[in-house]
Amino acid sequence: MAKIMDGKAFAAKCKNQIREEAARLTEMGHQPGLAVVLVGENPASQVYVRNKDKDCRECGIYSAMYTLPEETSEEQLLELLDVLNHDDKINGILVQLPVPKHIDSQKVIEAIAPIKDVDAFHPTNVGYLTTGMPRFAPCTPAGIVKLMEEYGVDPAGKHCVVIGRSNIVGKPMALLLLQKNGTVTICHSKTPDLKEQCLRADILISAVGKTGFVTGDMVKEGAVVIDVAMNRNSEGKLCGDVVYEEVEPKASLITPVPGGVGPMTRVMLLENTLTACRLQNHMEDPAC
Ligand code: GUN
């Protein structure tokens, strides 16, 4: 039987530390500030954005929300980002993805000043991550690494298999595991022997977005299983990629959905905002 990696409980603990650090920075005259921009009315995005605003308020981080109509032009969005890039109250900027089809997401990502890019999607920050000296790491993979640390999971010398190759999760996840001396395989929709690859994993990370994708016969006895997905099953219930009842008896550690990776992603956005604030005010990272 697996031990559950309780992201919800750990995130609550992390938020207490974030609140203290935000208060320290505020006292020094530098209240951290995050701007979140949502274009359009994607219901899932609306929930995510509302949660980010709530998290900031709970931790004493200044939060500026911009909810723009679907028909906002690319030019209007880029103009807003230019204003935010130059706004001293704003240390972090996040444009919720996906953006509507008429807007080029890569242009948007590149319009955010790298020092305010708390998503770490800008090519400058991707380059820093790739060369092993990140200032920000993308929130979901960074949250997974933090959760693994809390549960004593060290990727060094382990065979890590990541399913999914997105810029948001799969690719940066692989880079972070490599930085921690894991041996990393990235699998994707064109991998011919997915099951065999997964069976070799000491640490298996699934970021596919398909309910029921990871079944018990794909998991090695004693593996650590991390489920990144937030799917809805046929009954509308939130669930991950992993068939929990099949995989849990084989795994040594497993993340639940909800309450595993999701809360850690939210924590890392707050942490990246504090880091951005310190960087912009030429302050050292506190030793922690
Ligand atoms: N949409 C889904 N995940 C993310 C994320 O991590 N950042 C942004 N900006 N949009 C997302």
Short mmCIF file of N, CA and C in Angstrom, two decimals, residues 5 140-149 153-155 158-166 168-178 180 182-188 194 197-209 213-214 218-220 223-229 240-242 247 251 253-255 257 261 265:
data_model
loop_
_atom_site.label_atom_id
_atom_site.label_comp_id
_atom_site.label_asym_id
_atom_site.label_seq_id
_atom_site.Cartn_x
_atom_site.Cartn_y
_atom_site.Cartn_z
N MET A 5 1.19 11.23 -0.96
CA MET A 5 1.93 12.50 -0.93
C MET A 5 0.89 13.63 -0.86
N THR A 140 4.53 24.02 -12.00
CA THR A 140 4.10 22.64 -11.76
C THR A 140 5.30 21.70 -11.52
N PRO A 141 6.29 21.68 -12.42
CA PRO A 141 7.44 20.80 -12.13
C PRO A 141 8.20 21.21 -10.86
N ALA A 142 8.32 22.50 -10.61
CA ALA A 142 9.02 22.94 -9.40
C ALA A 142 8.25 22.50 -8.15
N GLY A 143 6.94 22.55 -8.21
CA GLY A 143 6.11 22.10 -7.08
C GLY A 143 6.25 20.60 -6.85
N ILE A 144 6.39 19.85 -7.93
CA ILE A 144 6.57 18.39 -7.80
C ILE A 144 7.92 18.10 -7.13
N VAL A 145 8.96 18.82 -7.54
CA VAL A 145 10.28 18.60 -6.92
C VAL A 145 10.22 18.92 -5.43
N LYS A 146 9.54 20.00 -5.09
CA LYS A 146 9.42 20.39 -3.67
C LYS A 146 8.66 19.33 -2.87
N LEU A 147 7.61 18.81 -3.47
CA LEU A 147 6.82 17.76 -2.79
C LEU A 147 7.66 16.49 -2.64
N MET A 148 8.44 16.16 -3.66
CA MET A 148 9.30 14.97 -3.57
C MET A 148 10.32 15.16 -2.44
N GLU A 149 10.90 16.35 -2.34
CA GLU A 149 11.87 16.62 -1.27
C GLU A 149 11.23 16.40 0.10
N VAL A 153 12.08 11.85 -1.45
CA VAL A 153 12.33 11.20 -2.74
C VAL A 153 13.44 11.95 -3.46
N ASP A 154 14.58 11.27 -3.65
CA ASP A 154 15.73 11.89 -4.32
C ASP A 154 15.89 11.24 -5.70
N PRO A 155 15.76 12.02 -6.78
CA PRO A 155 15.86 11.42 -8.12
C PRO A 155 17.26 10.91 -8.48
N LYS A 158 18.10 7.44 -9.95
CA LYS A 158 16.81 6.76 -10.21
C LYS A 158 16.46 6.87 -11.69
N HIS A 159 15.69 5.92 -12.14
CA HIS A 159 15.16 6.00 -13.50
C HIS A 159 13.81 6.73 -13.44
N CYS A 160 13.78 7.90 -14.05
CA CYS A 160 12.58 8.73 -14.01
C CYS A 160 11.93 8.71 -15.39
N VAL A 161 10.64 8.44 -15.44
CA VAL A 161 9.93 8.46 -16.72
C VAL A 161 8.84 9.52 -16.65
N VAL A 162 8.90 10.45 -17.60
CA VAL A 162 7.91 11.52 -17.69
C VAL A 162 7.04 11.22 -18.90
N ILE A 163 5.72 11.14 -18.70
CA ILE A 163 4.83 10.96 -19.86
C ILE A 163 4.23 12.32 -20.19
N GLY A 164 4.56 12.81 -21.38
CA GLY A 164 4.11 14.15 -21.80
C GLY A 164 5.32 15.03 -22.07
N ARG A 165 5.24 15.81 -23.13
CA ARG A 165 6.40 16.64 -23.53
C ARG A 165 6.02 18.10 -23.72
N SER A 166 5.05 18.58 -22.95
CA SER A 166 4.62 19.98 -23.10
C SER A 166 5.71 20.92 -22.57
N ILE A 168 4.99 23.36 -20.67
CA ILE A 168 4.57 23.75 -19.32
C ILE A 168 4.97 22.71 -18.28
N VAL A 169 4.86 21.43 -18.63
CA VAL A 169 5.14 20.38 -17.63
C VAL A 169 6.24 19.40 -18.07
N GLY A 170 6.02 18.67 -19.14
CA GLY A 170 6.89 17.54 -19.49
C GLY A 170 8.35 17.92 -19.65
N LYS A 171 8.61 18.89 -20.53
CA LYS A 171 10.01 19.24 -20.80
C LYS A 171 10.71 19.84 -19.57
N PRO A 172 10.13 20.85 -18.91
CA PRO A 172 10.84 21.37 -17.73
C PRO A 172 10.94 20.35 -16.60
N MET A 173 9.96 19.45 -16.49
CA MET A 173 10.03 18.39 -15.46
C MET A 173 11.26 17.53 -15.70
N ALA A 174 11.46 17.15 -16.96
CA ALA A 174 12.61 16.31 -17.31
C ALA A 174 13.91 17.04 -16.96
N LEU A 175 13.97 18.34 -17.25
CA LEU A 175 15.19 19.11 -16.97
C LEU A 175 15.48 19.19 -15.47
N LEU A 176 14.43 19.40 -14.68
CA LEU A 176 14.63 19.48 -13.22
C LEU A 176 15.09 18.14 -12.65
N LEU A 177 14.55 17.05 -13.16
CA LEU A 177 14.96 15.72 -12.68
C LEU A 177 16.40 15.43 -13.08
N LEU A 178 16.76 15.87 -14.28
CA LEU A 178 18.13 15.70 -14.76
C LEU A 178 19.10 16.49 -13.89
N LYS A 180 18.75 17.08 -10.92
CA LYS A 180 18.89 16.37 -9.64
C LYS A 180 19.48 14.98 -9.83
N GLY A 182 18.79 12.53 -11.89
CA GLY A 182 17.98 11.39 -12.32
C GLY A 182 18.37 10.99 -13.74
N THR A 183 18.08 9.74 -14.08
CA THR A 183 18.21 9.30 -15.48
C THR A 183 16.81 9.39 -16.07
N VAL A 184 16.67 10.25 -17.10
CA VAL A 184 15.32 10.66 -17.47
C VAL A 184 14.92 10.19 -18.87
N THR A 185 13.72 9.64 -18.95
CA THR A 185 13.13 9.28 -20.25
C THR A 185 11.85 10.11 -20.41
N ILE A 186 11.69 10.73 -21.57
CA ILE A 186 10.43 11.42 -21.86
C ILE A 186 9.64 10.58 -22.85
N CYS A 187 8.43 10.21 -22.47
CA CYS A 187 7.56 9.45 -23.38
C CYS A 187 6.44 10.37 -23.87
N HIS A 188 5.89 10.06 -25.03
CA HIS A 188 4.84 10.89 -25.61
C HIS A 188 3.97 10.05 -26.54
N LEU A 194 5.42 2.27 -24.76
CA LEU A 194 5.13 3.08 -23.56
C LEU A 194 5.11 2.24 -22.28
N GLN A 197 8.57 1.16 -21.16
CA GLN A 197 9.30 2.31 -20.61
C GLN A 197 8.82 2.62 -19.19
N CYS A 198 7.50 2.64 -19.02
CA CYS A 198 6.94 2.98 -17.70
C CYS A 198 7.32 1.94 -16.65
N LEU A 199 7.38 0.69 -17.07
CA LEU A 199 7.70 -0.38 -16.12
C LEU A 199 9.13 -0.27 -15.58
N ARG A 200 9.97 0.48 -16.28
CA ARG A 200 11.35 0.68 -15.80
C ARG A 200 11.44 1.82 -14.79
N ALA A 201 10.36 2.56 -14.61
CA ALA A 201 10.43 3.80 -13.83
C ALA A 201 10.47 3.55 -12.32
N ASP A 202 11.47 4.16 -11.66
CA ASP A 202 11.44 4.25 -10.20
C ASP A 202 10.54 5.42 -9.81
N ILE A 203 10.56 6.46 -10.66
CA ILE A 203 9.70 7.62 -10.47
C ILE A 203 8.93 7.82 -11.77
N LEU A 204 7.61 7.72 -11.70
CA LEU A 204 6.78 7.84 -12.90
C LEU A 204 5.91 9.09 -12.77
N ILE A 205 6.02 9.97 -13.76
CA ILE A 205 5.27 11.24 -13.71
C ILE A 205 4.38 11.31 -14.94
N SER A 206 3.08 11.38 -14.72
CA SER A 206 2.16 11.39 -15.86
C SER A 206 1.52 12.76 -16.03
N ALA A 207 1.70 13.33 -17.20
CA ALA A 207 1.10 14.64 -17.52
C ALA A 207 0.48 14.55 -18.91
N VAL A 208 -0.51 13.69 -19.03
CA VAL A 208 -1.13 13.41 -20.33
C VAL A 208 -2.46 14.14 -20.48
N GLY A 209 -3.27 14.07 -19.44
CA GLY A 209 -4.61 14.67 -19.51
C GLY A 209 -5.66 13.72 -20.03
N PHE A 213 -5.36 6.68 -18.11
CA PHE A 213 -4.22 6.44 -19.00
C PHE A 213 -3.17 5.50 -18.38
N VAL A 214 -2.88 5.71 -17.10
CA VAL A 214 -1.84 4.89 -16.44
C VAL A 214 -2.52 3.78 -15.63
N MET A 218 1.31 -0.95 -15.81
CA MET A 218 2.38 -0.09 -16.33
C MET A 218 3.34 0.36 -15.23
N VAL A 219 3.07 -0.08 -14.00
CA VAL A 219 3.81 0.46 -12.86
C VAL A 219 4.62 -0.62 -12.16
N LYS A 220 5.89 -0.31 -11.92
CA LYS A 220 6.78 -1.24 -11.22
C LYS A 220 6.46 -1.26 -9.72
N ALA A 223 7.31 1.80 -7.08
CA ALA A 223 7.57 3.07 -7.79
C ALA A 223 6.89 4.25 -7.07
N VAL A 224 7.48 5.44 -7.30
CA VAL A 224 6.84 6.69 -6.86
C VAL A 224 6.02 7.18 -8.05
N VAL A 225 4.73 7.44 -7.83
CA VAL A 225 3.85 7.80 -8.96
C VAL A 225 3.25 9.19 -8.73
N ILE A 226 3.54 10.08 -9.67
CA ILE A 226 3.07 11.47 -9.58
C ILE A 226 2.09 11.73 -10.71
N ASP A 227 0.89 12.15 -10.34
CA ASP A 227 -0.18 12.37 -11.32
C ASP A 227 -0.43 13.87 -11.47
N VAL A 228 -0.07 14.42 -12.63
CA VAL A 228 -0.15 15.87 -12.84
C VAL A 228 -1.52 16.29 -13.38
N ALA A 229 -2.25 15.34 -13.93
CA ALA A 229 -3.45 15.70 -14.69
C ALA A 229 -4.61 16.17 -13.81
N GLY A 240 -7.25 12.21 -12.14
CA GLY A 240 -5.99 12.33 -12.86
C GLY A 240 -5.89 11.36 -14.02
N ASP A 241 -4.65 11.08 -14.44
CA ASP A 241 -4.39 10.09 -15.51
C ASP A 241 -4.35 8.68 -14.95
N VAL A 242 -4.03 8.59 -13.66
CA VAL A 242 -3.71 7.29 -13.05
C VAL A 242 -4.99 6.58 -12.56
N VAL A 247 -3.15 1.31 -9.24
CA VAL A 247 -1.75 1.70 -9.10
C VAL A 247 -1.33 1.83 -7.64
N ALA A 251 2.43 1.07 -5.81
CA ALA A 251 3.34 2.20 -5.61
C ALA A 251 3.82 2.26 -4.17
N LEU A 253 4.83 5.47 -3.08
CA LEU A 253 4.29 6.80 -2.80
C LEU A 253 3.44 7.21 -4.00
N ILE A 254 2.35 7.93 -3.74
CA ILE A 254 1.46 8.34 -4.85
C ILE A 254 0.80 9.68 -4.52
N THR A 255 0.59 10.49 -5.55
CA THR A 255 -0.13 11.76 -5.33
C THR A 255 -1.62 11.54 -5.64
N VAL A 257 -5.45 12.96 -6.73
CA VAL A 257 -6.05 14.06 -7.52
C VAL A 257 -7.51 14.15 -7.09
N VAL A 261 -0.57 17.39 -6.74
CA VAL A 261 0.28 18.34 -7.46
C VAL A 261 -0.33 19.75 -7.51
N THR A 265 1.57 23.53 -7.27
CA THR A 265 1.70 24.47 -8.39
C THR A 265 1.36 25.88 -7.90
#
